[in-house]
């Protein structure tokens, strides 16, 4: 269903609130993976507040859609989403990655409610997604599997084996997202380990591949709507390459690989929160102009 202006504005508001909560979680933890968390927050917001067929009151519901955050270090963004949604007590965020907390730097599916797969050792999520999607096919289930990888993560060869598997079995019920924020911990991806032409590679691996502005909620929804429509048939799976900005929403650090992991002093925290507000205002203006 096309995204209405009212729905778009509501999703922008929620994404803004979740970015603020991500910032607070980082402050409580003392540090965190802000860059990759902010770049993927728009997708997390859209999935959890528009698309995922899940039941908060029944987190292990067997017919639920599966979500796998293969780039597990973005848990600094994922944990706030799960708490805000109601799966976990928001108070848990105040001990994120601290000794004795159930919420570690990478979320453990045995400790954090709503997490379908423990990730963090990069390169595993796509293969897990292939398994859950194939299980749905074998069991005659209609649930979808959504998996998010990072572009730096694609340096792990196991991802490409997973892509081959998804294509081989024509698992159109598995929608792959690549968070293409162009940065990894050591620097720009094209300097550390070249990926381009990434879209051509995914096409060569048998995926129906689209590239969208991953920090534009309207564009994301259009791409997901098309992927879900394709999932109803056994055909080539879809890969959505999200062209995003590391640290999206915080002007001072957008596109800078140094924000992959960082700590915040009080002055920096206040400045970044102000920049998030300014970014939100510009996003609202875009939704007002482009929404219908």
Backbone as CSV, one residue per row, in Angstrom:
resi,resn,N_x,N_y,N_z,CA_x,CA_y,CA_z,C_x,C_y,C_z
1,UNK,0.845,-1.187,0.000,0.000,0.000,0.000,0.886,1.245,0.000
2,UNK,0.607,2.220,-0.893,1.427,3.436,-0.946,1.472,4.144,0.388
3,UNK,2.594,4.743,0.681,2.790,5.436,1.949,2.057,6.775,1.922
4,UNK,1.139,6.971,2.853,0.424,8.245,2.930,1.296,9.281,3.628
5,UNK,0.977,10.558,3.399,1.745,11.606,4.059,1.634,11.489,5.575
6,UNK,0.440,11.171,6.072,0.232,11.039,7.515,1.115,9.934,8.085
7,UNK,1.161,8.792,7.376,1.972,7.673,7.845,3.451,8.009,7.766
8,UNK,3.864,8.668,6.696,5.255,9.069,6.521,5.690,9.969,7.681
9,UNK,4.869,10.957,8.003,5.206,11.877,9.088,5.293,11.144,10.426
10,UNK,4.394,10.180,10.637,4.424,9.406,11.877,5.707,8.586,11.974
11,UNK,6.134,8.001,10.855,7.363,7.211,10.850,8.582,8.104,11.066
12,UNK,8.580,9.307,10.499,9.687,10.239,10.725,9.778,10.609,12.203
13,UNK,8.627,10.831,12.823,8.616,11.169,14.242,9.176,10.015,15.078
14,UNK,8.759,8.805,14.744,9.245,7.648,15.482,10.754,7.456,15.274
15,UNK,11.227,7.610,14.031,12.666,7.466,13.758,13.472,8.499,14.549
16,UNK,12.941,9.703,14.651,13.608,10.754,15.421,13.672,10.390,16.901
17,UNK,12.555,9.909,17.435,12.522,9.491,18.842,13.505,8.358,19.101
18,UNK,13.599,7.432,18.158,14.510,6.301,18.325,15.966,6.729,18.202
19,UNK,16.249,7.702,17.361,17.619,8.231,17.285,17.997,8.904,18.598
20,UNK,17.057,9.628,19.190,17.316,10.238,20.496,17.577,9.160,21.546
21,UNK,16.782,8.094,21.506,16.960,7.013,22.473,18.282,6.292,22.253
22,UNK,18.694,6.184,21.001,20.007,5.605,20.681,21.128,6.459,21.281
23,UNK,20.983,7.770,21.178,21.973,8.675,21.757,22.025,8.524,23.277
24,UNK,20.865,8.443,23.900,20.831,8.268,25.346,21.457,6.942,25.761
25,UNK,21.170,5.892,25.002,21.750,4.578,25.296,23.266,4.622,25.200
26,UNK,23.767,5.333,24.202,25.216,5.484,24.044,25.815,6.213,25.242
27,UNK,25.119,7.231,25.693,25.606,7.985,26.854,25.603,7.117,28.110
28,UNK,24.542,6.345,28.299,24.471,5.464,29.481,25.562,4.393,29.436
29,UNK,25.816,3.893,28.233,26.821,2.835,28.079,28.244,3.368,28.180
30,UNK,28.407,4.650,27.883,29.738,5.248,27.878,30.353,5.319,26.499
31,UNK,29.813,4.528,25.563,30.296,4.523,24.183,29.405,3.583,23.370
32,UNK,29.585,3.612,22.047,28.789,2.709,21.224,29.005,2.927,19.740
33,UNK,28.431,2.027,18.947,28.559,2.085,17.491,27.508,3.033,16.903
34,UNK,27.708,4.315,17.127,26.724,5.310,16.701,26.582,5.354,15.182
35,UNK,27.710,5.353,14.485,27.678,5.540,13.031,26.777,4.566,12.302
36,UNK,27.026,3.277,12.491,26.241,2.255,11.815,24.855,2.096,12.388
37,UNK,24.671,2.521,13.634,23.344,2.488,14.229,22.445,3.539,13.605
38,UNK,22.965,4.744,13.456,22.180,5.829,12.869,21.896,5.595,11.390
39,UNK,22.831,4.984,10.678,22.617,4.791,9.235,21.489,3.819,8.950
40,UNK,21.258,2.880,9.873,20.240,1.844,9.654,18.941,2.110,10.418
41,UNK,18.877,3.202,11.174,17.705,3.441,12.021,16.423,3.657,11.235
42,UNK,16.503,4.283,10.070,15.290,4.481,9.275,14.692,3.141,8.868
43,UNK,15.524,2.206,8.476,15.026,0.881,8.108,14.417,0.172,9.311
44,UNK,15.094,0.197,10.450,14.556,-0.448,11.652,13.190,0.128,12.007
45,UNK,13.066,1.434,11.896,11.796,2.095,12.204,10.695,1.620,11.264
46,UNK,10.999,1.622,9.983,10.017,1.228,8.968,9.593,-0.231,9.158
47,UNK,10.553,-1.114,9.372,10.224,-2.528,9.522,9.364,-2.769,10.755
48,UNK,9.758,-2.219,11.885,9.065,-2.522,13.138,7.766,-1.750,13.330
49,UNK,7.575,-0.689,12.563,6.358,0.106,12.740,5.474,0.140,11.493
50,UNK,5.812,-0.667,10.488,4.948,-0.747,9.314,4.853,-2.159,8.747
51,UNK,5.962,-2.882,8.657,5.959,-4.106,7.867,5.980,-5.422,8.641
52,UNK,6.760,-5.539,9.676,6.922,-6.835,10.327,5.616,-7.354,10.908
53,UNK,5.293,-8.588,10.564,4.116,-9.257,11.119,4.568,-9.998,12.372
54,UNK,4.442,-9.332,13.520,4.934,-9.864,14.786,3.900,-9.596,15.879
55,UNK,4.049,-10.290,16.991,3.187,-10.093,18.148,4.066,-9.845,19.368
56,UNK,4.010,-8.632,19.900,4.824,-8.296,21.067,4.472,-9.198,22.244
57,UNK,3.176,-9.511,22.377,2.738,-10.332,23.499,3.078,-11.809,23.312
58,UNK,3.486,-12.192,22.095,3.847,-13.578,21.803,5.109,-13.584,20.919
59,UNK,6.262,-13.241,21.517,7.483,-13.043,20.724,7.968,-14.274,19.974
60,UNK,7.583,-15.488,20.402,8.007,-16.705,19.722,6.905,-17.276,18.817
61,UNK,5.914,-16.478,18.509,4.850,-16.884,17.597,5.465,-17.498,16.340
62,UNK,5.108,-18.725,16.022,5.805,-19.445,14.958,5.546,-18.878,13.569
63,UNK,4.486,-18.119,13.391,4.186,-17.551,12.080,4.671,-16.112,11.920
64,UNK,5.456,-15.634,12.888,5.952,-14.262,12.812,6.976,-14.100,11.683
65,UNK,7.066,-12.891,11.161,8.177,-12.583,10.267,9.465,-12.618,11.075
66,UNK,10.551,-13.022,10.420,11.863,-13.040,11.072,12.672,-11.814,10.663
67,UNK,13.379,-11.253,11.645,14.297,-10.150,11.358,15.665,-10.502,11.900
68,UNK,16.681,-10.386,11.049,18.046,-10.730,11.455,18.968,-9.546,11.166
69,UNK,19.523,-8.989,12.225,20.480,-7.891,12.097,21.874,-8.492,12.020
70,UNK,22.306,-8.812,10.799,23.604,-9.454,10.646,24.726,-8.536,11.114
71,UNK,24.594,-7.221,10.828,25.589,-6.266,11.335,25.251,-5.995,12.803
72,UNK,25.574,-6.996,13.639,25.120,-7.025,15.023,25.605,-5.882,15.891
73,UNK,26.688,-5.206,15.494,27.186,-4.088,16.293,26.225,-2.899,16.275
74,UNK,25.255,-2.907,15.357,24.246,-1.841,15.332,23.179,-2.058,16.400
75,UNK,23.457,-2.939,17.345,22.537,-3.183,18.463,22.292,-1.922,19.270
76,UNK,23.192,-0.957,19.212,22.997,0.304,19.923,21.752,1.022,19.400
77,UNK,21.352,0.681,18.157,20.112,1.189,17.578,18.985,0.172,17.719
78,UNK,19.304,-1.108,17.580,18.309,-2.174,17.610,17.690,-2.340,19.001
79,UNK,18.503,-2.255,20.040,17.993,-2.404,21.406,16.940,-1.343,21.737
80,UNK,17.166,-0.073,21.421,16.117,0.925,21.655,14.827,0.622,20.900
81,UNK,14.944,0.098,19.686,13.751,-0.249,18.912,12.952,-1.327,19.618
82,UNK,13.631,-2.368,20.092,12.949,-3.481,20.766,12.321,-3.048,22.089
83,UNK,12.984,-2.158,22.813,12.425,-1.681,24.080,11.249,-0.743,23.832
84,UNK,11.395,0.149,22.886,10.322,1.079,22.560,9.081,0.344,22.062
85,UNK,9.299,-0.761,21.343,8.192,-1.544,20.803,7.458,-2.317,21.891
86,UNK,8.119,-2.558,23.025,7.482,-3.242,24.135,7.979,-4.642,24.414
87,UNK,8.983,-5.104,23.673,9.511,-6.444,23.905,10.300,-6.536,25.212
88,UNK,10.974,-5.446,25.571,11.831,-5.434,26.759,11.603,-4.153,27.552
89,UNK,11.962,-4.191,28.821,11.837,-3.038,29.708,12.842,-1.957,29.274
90,UNK,12.370,-0.744,28.962,13.276,0.337,28.565,14.375,0.626,29.581
91,UNK,14.137,0.292,30.846,15.153,0.516,31.876,16.423,-0.286,31.593
92,UNK,16.285,-1.370,30.811,17.444,-2.194,30.472,18.465,-1.417,29.654
93,UNK,18.001,-0.398,28.936,18.915,0.391,28.104,19.930,1.155,28.948
94,UNK,19.569,1.431,30.190,20.473,2.196,31.052,21.686,1.382,31.491
95,UNK,21.637,0.063,31.250,22.793,-0.779,31.575,23.383,-1.416,30.322
96,UNK,23.038,-0.877,29.160,23.522,-1.449,27.902,25.040,-1.618,27.917
97,UNK,25.496,-2.839,27.660,26.910,-3.195,27.574,27.687,-2.985,28.879
98,UNK,26.983,-2.874,29.991,27.655,-2.770,31.279,27.674,-4.143,31.952
99,UNK,28.568,-4.336,32.873,28.715,-5.629,33.549,27.395,-6.074,34.177
100,UNK,27.020,-7.327,33.913,25.812,-7.889,34.485,24.545,-7.637,33.697
101,UNK,24.628,-6.827,32.647,23.439,-6.515,31.855,23.091,-7.648,30.900
102,UNK,21.804,-7.816,30.620,21.367,-8.784,29.614,21.595,-8.248,28.202
103,UNK,21.780,-6.948,28.107,21.991,-6.323,26.802,23.458,-6.024,26.595
104,UNK,24.121,-6.901,25.848,25.518,-6.697,25.539,25.688,-5.874,24.277
105,UNK,26.929,-5.652,23.899,27.229,-4.882,22.685,26.591,-5.515,21.456
106,UNK,26.498,-6.862,21.460,25.784,-7.607,20.416,24.685,-8.390,21.124
107,UNK,23.455,-8.232,20.666,22.317,-8.780,21.400,22.242,-10.297,21.305
108,UNK,22.013,-10.915,22.464,21.918,-12.366,22.605,20.446,-12.764,22.558
109,UNK,20.068,-13.605,21.607,18.664,-14.001,21.449,18.148,-14.794,22.646
110,UNK,19.047,-15.320,23.474,18.636,-16.051,24.677,18.388,-15.131,25.867
111,UNK,18.766,-13.866,25.713,18.638,-12.923,26.828,17.753,-11.722,26.508
112,UNK,17.673,-11.355,25.244,16.905,-10.172,24.855,15.680,-10.618,24.059
113,UNK,14.511,-10.308,24.571,13.258,-10.731,23.939,13.070,-10.024,22.596
114,UNK,12.664,-10.796,21.586,12.401,-10.233,20.270,13.534,-10.393,19.275
115,UNK,14.681,-10.866,19.747,15.831,-11.063,18.861,15.767,-12.471,18.272
116,UNK,15.702,-12.571,16.957,15.572,-13.880,16.302,16.898,-14.613,16.139
117,UNK,18.010,-13.888,16.137,19.313,-14.543,15.972,20.394,-13.718,16.648
118,UNK,21.264,-14.387,17.397,22.425,-13.724,17.985,23.430,-13.457,16.871
119,UNK,23.850,-12.210,16.754,24.809,-11.858,15.709,25.903,-10.980,16.295
120,UNK,26.864,-10.655,15.485,27.989,-9.862,15.963,29.274,-10.347,15.326
121,UNK,29.432,-11.671,15.273,30.526,-12.231,14.466,30.070,-12.104,13.019
122,UNK,30.617,-11.148,12.318,30.078,-10.765,11.015,30.151,-11.882,9.976
123,UNK,29.150,-11.895,9.111,29.126,-12.848,8.013,28.193,-14.019,8.217
124,UNK,27.463,-14.051,9.339,26.613,-15.198,9.640,25.138,-14.961,9.323
125,UNK,24.696,-13.719,9.382,23.275,-13.420,9.292,22.604,-13.861,8.008
126,UNK,23.286,-13.697,6.876,22.686,-14.063,5.594,22.429,-15.568,5.528
127,UNK,23.357,-16.358,6.038,23.176,-17.805,6.028,22.040,-18.225,6.957
128,UNK,21.925,-17.562,8.105,20.812,-17.850,9.007,19.498,-17.499,8.313
129,UNK,19.477,-16.368,7.630,18.274,-15.939,6.909,17.898,-16.931,5.818
130,UNK,18.894,-17.462,5.134,18.619,-18.478,4.114,17.929,-19.676,4.762
131,UNK,18.382,-20.036,5.954,17.790,-21.169,6.661,16.359,-20.926,7.097
132,UNK,16.079,-19.746,7.653,14.713,-19.467,8.098,13.763,-19.342,6.913
133,UNK,14.247,-18.771,5.809,13.405,-18.639,4.619,13.126,-20.005,3.993
134,UNK,14.147,-20.860,3.953,13.957,-22.196,3.403,13.024,-23.013,4.295
135,UNK,13.131,-22.832,5.602,12.235,-23.524,6.532,10.784,-23.129,6.277
136,UNK,10.559,-21.839,6.043,9.199,-21.384,5.750,8.665,-22.057,4.494
137,UNK,9.523,-22.158,3.487,9.120,-22.793,2.230,8.757,-24.261,2.465
138,UNK,9.587,-24.971,3.204,9.365,-26.406,3.448,8.105,-26.643,4.298
139,UNK,7.906,-25.769,5.288,6.782,-25.928,6.204,5.477,-25.336,5.677
140,UNK,5.542,-24.694,4.525,4.343,-24.084,3.965,3.896,-22.841,4.719
141,UNK,4.851,-22.123,5.316,4.552,-20.922,6.081,4.669,-19.677,5.188
142,UNK,3.902,-18.654,5.544,3.897,-17.426,4.749,4.800,-16.335,5.313
143,UNK,5.479,-16.608,6.428,6.274,-15.535,7.018,7.456,-15.164,6.129
144,UNK,7.871,-13.902,6.242,9.011,-13.392,5.487,10.223,-13.279,6.406
145,UNK,11.400,-13.355,5.812,12.645,-13.122,6.536,13.302,-11.872,5.973
146,UNK,13.628,-10.944,6.856,14.336,-9.715,6.480,15.720,-9.775,7.131
147,UNK,16.764,-9.548,6.345,18.114,-9.588,6.895,18.883,-8.347,6.453
148,UNK,19.625,-7.753,7.393,20.396,-6.539,7.124,21.882,-6.810,7.305
149,UNK,22.640,-6.560,6.269,24.096,-6.668,6.346,24.717,-5.282,6.222
150,UNK,25.936,-5.151,6.683,26.674,-3.918,6.470,27.568,-4.058,5.255
151,UNK,27.930,-2.942,4.637,28.795,-3.049,3.457,30.198,-3.513,3.842
152,UNK,30.704,-3.062,4.975,31.995,-3.558,5.426,31.961,-5.044,5.721
153,UNK,30.811,-5.521,6.162,30.628,-6.931,6.478,30.776,-7.825,5.252
154,UNK,30.556,-7.253,4.072,30.598,-8.057,2.849,31.998,-8.544,2.515
155,UNK,32.984,-8.086,3.279,34.321,-8.630,3.133,34.422,-10.059,3.631
156,UNK,33.415,-10.500,4.371,33.352,-11.885,4.851,32.779,-12.772,3.747
157,UNK,33.525,-13.761,3.312,33.101,-14.602,2.199,31.841,-15.400,2.450
158,UNK,31.538,-15.676,3.716,30.340,-16.462,4.026,29.064,-15.776,3.563
159,UNK,29.083,-14.446,3.487,27.915,-13.739,2.974,27.587,-14.184,1.555
160,UNK,28.616,-14.321,0.755,28.402,-14.639,-0.655,27.939,-16.081,-0.825
161,UNK,28.354,-16.959,0.064,27.824,-18.320,0.052,26.335,-18.295,0.398
162,UNK,25.971,-17.431,1.351,24.568,-17.283,1.713,23.745,-16.733,0.562
163,UNK,24.296,-15.748,-0.148,23.596,-15.198,-1.311,23.373,-16.280,-2.375
164,UNK,24.392,-17.107,-2.576,24.256,-18.193,-3.548,23.123,-19.145,-3.158
165,UNK,23.039,-19.435,-1.869,21.990,-20.341,-1.382,20.601,-19.741,-1.577
166,UNK,20.457,-18.473,-1.223,19.159,-17.802,-1.365,18.724,-17.781,-2.823
167,UNK,19.664,-17.534,-3.719,19.334,-17.534,-5.146,19.044,-18.944,-5.645
168,UNK,19.850,-19.910,-5.232,19.682,-21.286,-5.717,18.278,-21.807,-5.435
169,UNK,17.774,-21.523,-4.243,16.444,-22.005,-3.867,15.339,-21.004,-4.204
170,UNK,15.732,-19.912,-4.903,14.751,-18.890,-5.300,13.900,-18.455,-4.096
171,UNK,14.592,-18.065,-3.029,13.916,-17.699,-1.783,13.489,-16.231,-1.830
172,UNK,12.456,-15.982,-2.607,11.926,-14.623,-2.722,11.289,-14.162,-1.412
173,UNK,11.073,-15.105,-0.483,10.543,-14.755,0.839,11.640,-14.272,1.788
174,UNK,12.846,-14.128,1.270,13.972,-13.570,2.030,14.383,-12.261,1.362
175,UNK,14.209,-11.157,2.066,14.555,-9.838,1.528,15.852,-9.372,2.175
176,UNK,16.861,-9.154,1.342,18.192,-8.773,1.810,18.382,-7.262,1.705
177,UNK,18.854,-6.660,2.776,19.195,-5.238,2.778,20.694,-5.098,3.015
178,UNK,21.331,-4.264,2.232,22.742,-3.941,2.465,22.821,-2.477,2.882
179,UNK,23.314,-2.233,4.096,23.472,-0.865,4.579,24.751,-0.295,3.978
180,UNK,24.609,0.353,2.851,25.754,0.875,2.092,26.099,2.280,2.573
181,UNK,26.693,2.359,3.785,27.070,3.673,4.306,28.504,4.060,3.937
182,UNK,29.153,3.214,3.131,30.454,3.517,2.506,31.619,3.576,3.490
183,UNK,31.384,3.172,4.746,32.454,3.236,5.735,32.491,1.974,6.579
184,UNK,33.665,1.657,7.075,33.829,0.586,8.045,34.816,1.066,9.103
185,UNK,35.117,0.245,10.055,35.892,0.718,11.195,37.262,1.276,10.796
186,UNK,37.864,0.737,9.733,39.218,1.134,9.361,39.275,2.258,8.332
187,UNK,38.119,2.632,7.757,38.122,3.681,6.749,37.023,3.492,5.722
188,UNK,37.057,4.249,4.619,36.074,4.085,3.550,36.183,2.678,2.961
189,UNK,35.049,2.064,2.682,35.077,0.683,2.191,35.874,0.543,0.898
190,UNK,35.798,1.556,0.037,36.484,1.438,-1.250,38.002,1.510,-1.111
191,UNK,38.481,1.963,0.027,39.917,1.968,0.291,40.354,0.702,1.023
192,UNK,39.491,0.195,1.890,39.831,-0.989,2.693,39.640,-2.267,1.884
193,UNK,38.460,-2.397,1.246,38.153,-3.570,0.423,37.048,-3.180,-0.545
194,UNK,37.423,-2.975,-1.801,36.479,-2.453,-2.793,35.258,-3.353,-2.967
195,UNK,34.099,-2.704,-3.083,32.852,-3.411,-3.297,32.236,-3.122,-4.669
196,UNK,32.501,-1.961,-5.187,31.865,-1.592,-6.454,32.430,-2.388,-7.630
197,UNK,31.568,-2.717,-8.615,30.157,-2.340,-8.730,29.269,-3.302,-7.939
198,UNK,28.800,-2.861,-6.763,28.066,-3.740,-5.855,26.747,-4.222,-6.449
199,UNK,25.989,-3.312,-7.036,24.697,-3.713,-7.611,24.890,-4.769,-8.696
200,UNK,25.899,-4.583,-9.529,26.167,-5.564,-10.593,26.520,-6.924,-10.009
201,UNK,27.240,-6.916,-8.903,27.604,-8.184,-8.262,26.359,-8.902,-7.741
202,UNK,25.459,-8.153,-7.106,24.245,-8.786,-6.591,23.367,-9.298,-7.728
203,UNK,23.330,-8.568,-8.815,22.586,-9.036,-9.989,23.208,-10.328,-10.513
204,UNK,24.546,-10.360,-10.558,25.243,-11.558,-11.030,24.989,-12.751,-10.120
205,UNK,24.715,-12.479,-8.829,24.396,-13.553,-7.889,22.916,-13.928,-7.931
206,UNK,22.193,-13.363,-8.875,20.818,-13.774,-9.123,19.743,-12.982,-8.418
207,UNK,20.089,-11.833,-7.848,19.105,-11.047,-7.108,18.456,-9.970,-7.970
208,UNK,17.175,-9.792,-7.769,16.493,-8.605,-8.267,16.990,-7.464,-7.382
209,UNK,17.797,-6.585,-7.933,18.538,-5.621,-7.124,18.098,-4.188,-7.391
210,UNK,17.819,-3.459,-6.313,17.470,-2.048,-6.422,18.333,-1.262,-5.445
211,UNK,18.664,-0.052,-5.817,19.428,0.846,-4.946,18.553,2.045,-4.614
212,UNK,18.434,2.335,-3.323,17.580,3.442,-2.896,18.300,4.288,-1.856
213,UNK,17.781,5.483,-1.627,18.267,6.333,-0.546,17.782,5.702,0.755
214,UNK,18.663,5.070,1.472,18.293,4.345,2.676,17.964,5.214,3.870
215,UNK,18.155,6.517,3.738,17.756,7.437,4.798,16.560,8.273,4.386
216,UNK,15.826,7.767,3.383,14.585,8.381,2.921,13.472,7.369,3.133
217,UNK,12.625,7.606,4.114,11.586,6.644,4.479,10.636,6.364,3.324
218,UNK,10.312,7.365,2.552,9.431,7.156,1.408,10.033,6.203,0.400
219,UNK,11.307,6.388,0.080,11.990,5.524,-0.892,12.118,4.102,-0.357
220,UNK,12.400,3.964,0.929,12.508,2.642,1.537,11.190,1.877,1.433
221,UNK,10.113,2.547,1.756,8.806,1.887,1.724,8.429,1.445,0.315
222,UNK,8.731,2.263,-0.668,8.444,1.880,-2.055,9.191,0.599,-2.420
223,UNK,10.466,0.518,-2.029,11.285,-0.648,-2.363,10.798,-1.894,-1.624
224,UNK,10.422,-1.743,-0.361,9.948,-2.888,0.422,8.608,-3.372,-0.102
225,UNK,7.720,-2.449,-0.454,6.425,-2.834,-1.024,6.623,-3.714,-2.253
226,UNK,7.554,-3.320,-3.131,7.811,-4.088,-4.350,8.395,-5.456,-4.023
227,UNK,9.291,-5.515,-3.028,9.908,-6.790,-2.640,8.868,-7.735,-2.056
228,UNK,7.963,-7.219,-1.256,6.914,-8.059,-0.666,5.997,-8.602,-1.754
229,UNK,5.701,-7.794,-2.741,4.864,-8.257,-3.844,5.540,-9.402,-4.591
230,UNK,6.857,-9.289,-4.793,7.614,-10.349,-5.468,7.681,-11.613,-4.620
231,UNK,7.646,-11.451,-3.287,7.800,-12.601,-2.398,6.650,-13.598,-2.526
232,UNK,5.557,-13.180,-3.125,4.384,-14.044,-3.259,4.588,-15.130,-4.315
233,UNK,5.648,-14.991,-5.104,5.956,-15.975,-6.133,7.347,-16.549,-5.883
234,UNK,7.575,-17.759,-6.356,8.909,-18.341,-6.275,9.704,-17.793,-7.449
235,UNK,10.501,-16.784,-7.175,11.247,-16.102,-8.231,12.546,-15.578,-7.640
236,UNK,13.277,-14.813,-8.419,14.549,-14.278,-7.938,14.335,-13.458,-6.669
237,UNK,15.153,-13.669,-5.649,15.039,-12.895,-4.409,15.422,-11.439,-4.642
238,UNK,15.024,-10.583,-3.719,15.301,-9.156,-3.833,16.399,-8.718,-2.874
239,UNK,17.306,-7.894,-3.389,18.318,-7.223,-2.570,18.091,-5.716,-2.695
240,UNK,17.920,-5.071,-1.563,17.762,-3.617,-1.535,19.053,-3.016,-0.993
241,UNK,19.792,-2.365,-1.858,21.020,-1.686,-1.446,20.623,-0.292,-0.953
242,UNK,20.827,-0.060,0.322,20.449,1.218,0.910,21.659,2.155,0.912
243,UNK,21.615,3.170,0.092,22.677,4.172,0.060,22.437,5.099,1.249
244,UNK,23.231,4.916,2.299,23.012,5.664,3.534,24.248,6.476,3.911
245,UNK,24.107,7.225,4.988,25.225,7.984,5.538,25.569,7.439,6.917
246,UNK,26.827,7.169,7.111,27.291,6.815,8.456,26.922,7.973,9.388
247,UNK,26.347,7.662,10.538,25.979,8.724,11.461,24.819,9.572,10.987
248,UNK,23.937,9.025,10.157,22.844,9.799,9.561,22.048,10.580,10.600
249,UNK,21.860,11.854,10.323,21.093,12.726,11.206,21.951,13.647,12.052
250,UNK,23.238,13.316,12.159,24.160,14.139,12.955,25.169,14.749,11.990
251,UNK,24.965,15.997,11.663,25.737,16.662,10.610,27.239,16.581,10.828
252,UNK,27.675,16.724,12.058,29.113,16.765,12.346,29.846,15.470,11.986
253,UNK,29.137,14.348,11.992,29.815,13.064,11.793,29.324,12.296,10.566
254,UNK,28.334,12.799,9.861,27.801,12.086,8.703,28.906,11.773,7.697
255,UNK,28.996,10.509,7.300,29.957,10.098,6.287,31.383,9.951,6.789
256,UNK,31.587,10.050,8.086,32.938,9.980,8.658,33.120,8.618,9.338
257,UNK,34.080,7.838,8.850,34.266,6.502,9.415,34.716,6.540,10.876
258,UNK,35.233,7.676,11.330,35.660,7.778,12.729,34.491,7.667,13.707
259,UNK,33.243,7.818,13.197,32.088,7.713,14.091,31.592,6.270,14.188
260,UNK,32.344,5.327,13.622,31.947,3.924,13.700,31.681,3.527,15.155
261,UNK,32.585,3.922,16.035,32.443,3.661,17.477,32.989,4.872,18.205
262,UNK,32.205,5.421,19.113,32.686,6.618,19.796,32.000,6.819,21.134
263,UNK,32.635,7.632,21.965,32.080,8.052,23.241,31.663,9.517,23.123
264,UNK,30.796,9.969,24.034,30.267,11.331,23.970,30.466,12.038,25.309
265,UNK,31.086,13.222,25.276,31.083,14.036,26.490,29.797,14.857,26.496
266,UNK,29.539,15.566,27.558,28.267,16.279,27.699,28.045,17.303,26.589
267,UNK,29.085,18.046,26.257,28.945,19.085,25.232,28.656,18.467,23.863
268,UNK,29.361,17.393,23.546,29.148,16.721,22.262,27.749,16.121,22.201
269,UNK,27.318,15.510,23.288,25.975,14.931,23.361,24.915,15.991,23.069
270,UNK,25.020,17.129,23.732,24.039,18.202,23.542,24.059,18.721,22.107
271,UNK,25.245,18.842,21.531,25.365,19.345,20.162,24.741,18.371,19.174
272,UNK,25.013,17.088,19.360,24.476,16.081,18.443,22.962,15.964,18.552
273,UNK,22.443,16.115,19.766,20.990,16.074,19.939,20.335,17.251,19.224
274,UNK,20.972,18.391,19.254,20.457,19.557,18.539,20.487,19.315,17.033
275,UNK,21.544,18.673,16.557,21.642,18.393,15.122,20.591,17.370,14.691
276,UNK,20.275,16.431,15.572,19.213,15.477,15.268,17.874,16.187,15.126
277,UNK,17.643,17.185,15.971,16.402,17.960,15.878,16.331,18.714,14.554
278,UNK,17.441,19.315,14.149,17.480,20.043,12.887,17.256,19.098,11.711
279,UNK,17.853,17.919,11.793,17.672,16.930,10.738,16.218,16.482,10.661
280,UNK,15.601,16.283,11.828,14.189,15.877,11.856,13.315,16.931,11.188
281,UNK,13.573,18.183,11.468,12.788,19.256,10.856,12.905,19.235,9.334
282,UNK,14.096,18.959,8.829,14.283,18.901,7.375,13.579,17.682,6.786
283,UNK,13.540,16.588,7.524,12.851,15.389,7.065,11.337,15.610,7.026
284,UNK,10.829,16.304,8.019,9.402,16.625,8.026,9.057,17.481,6.821
285,UNK,9.907,18.439,6.513,9.670,19.308,5.356,9.643,18.485,4.065
286,UNK,10.536,17.509,3.965,10.556,16.639,2.781,9.282,15.806,2.676
287,UNK,8.859,15.244,3.798,7.637,14.441,3.793,6.423,15.294,3.436
288,UNK,6.385,16.510,3.952,5.273,17.417,3.633,5.247,17.750,2.139
289,UNK,6.412,17.876,1.559,6.504,18.249,0.136,6.236,17.052,-0.786
290,UNK,6.807,15.876,-0.444,6.737,14.736,-1.341,5.590,13.776,-1.029
291,UNK,5.067,13.831,0.187,4.010,12.910,0.587,2.673,13.227,-0.097
292,UNK,1.823,12.210,-0.131,0.514,12.375,-0.789,-0.608,11.951,0.145
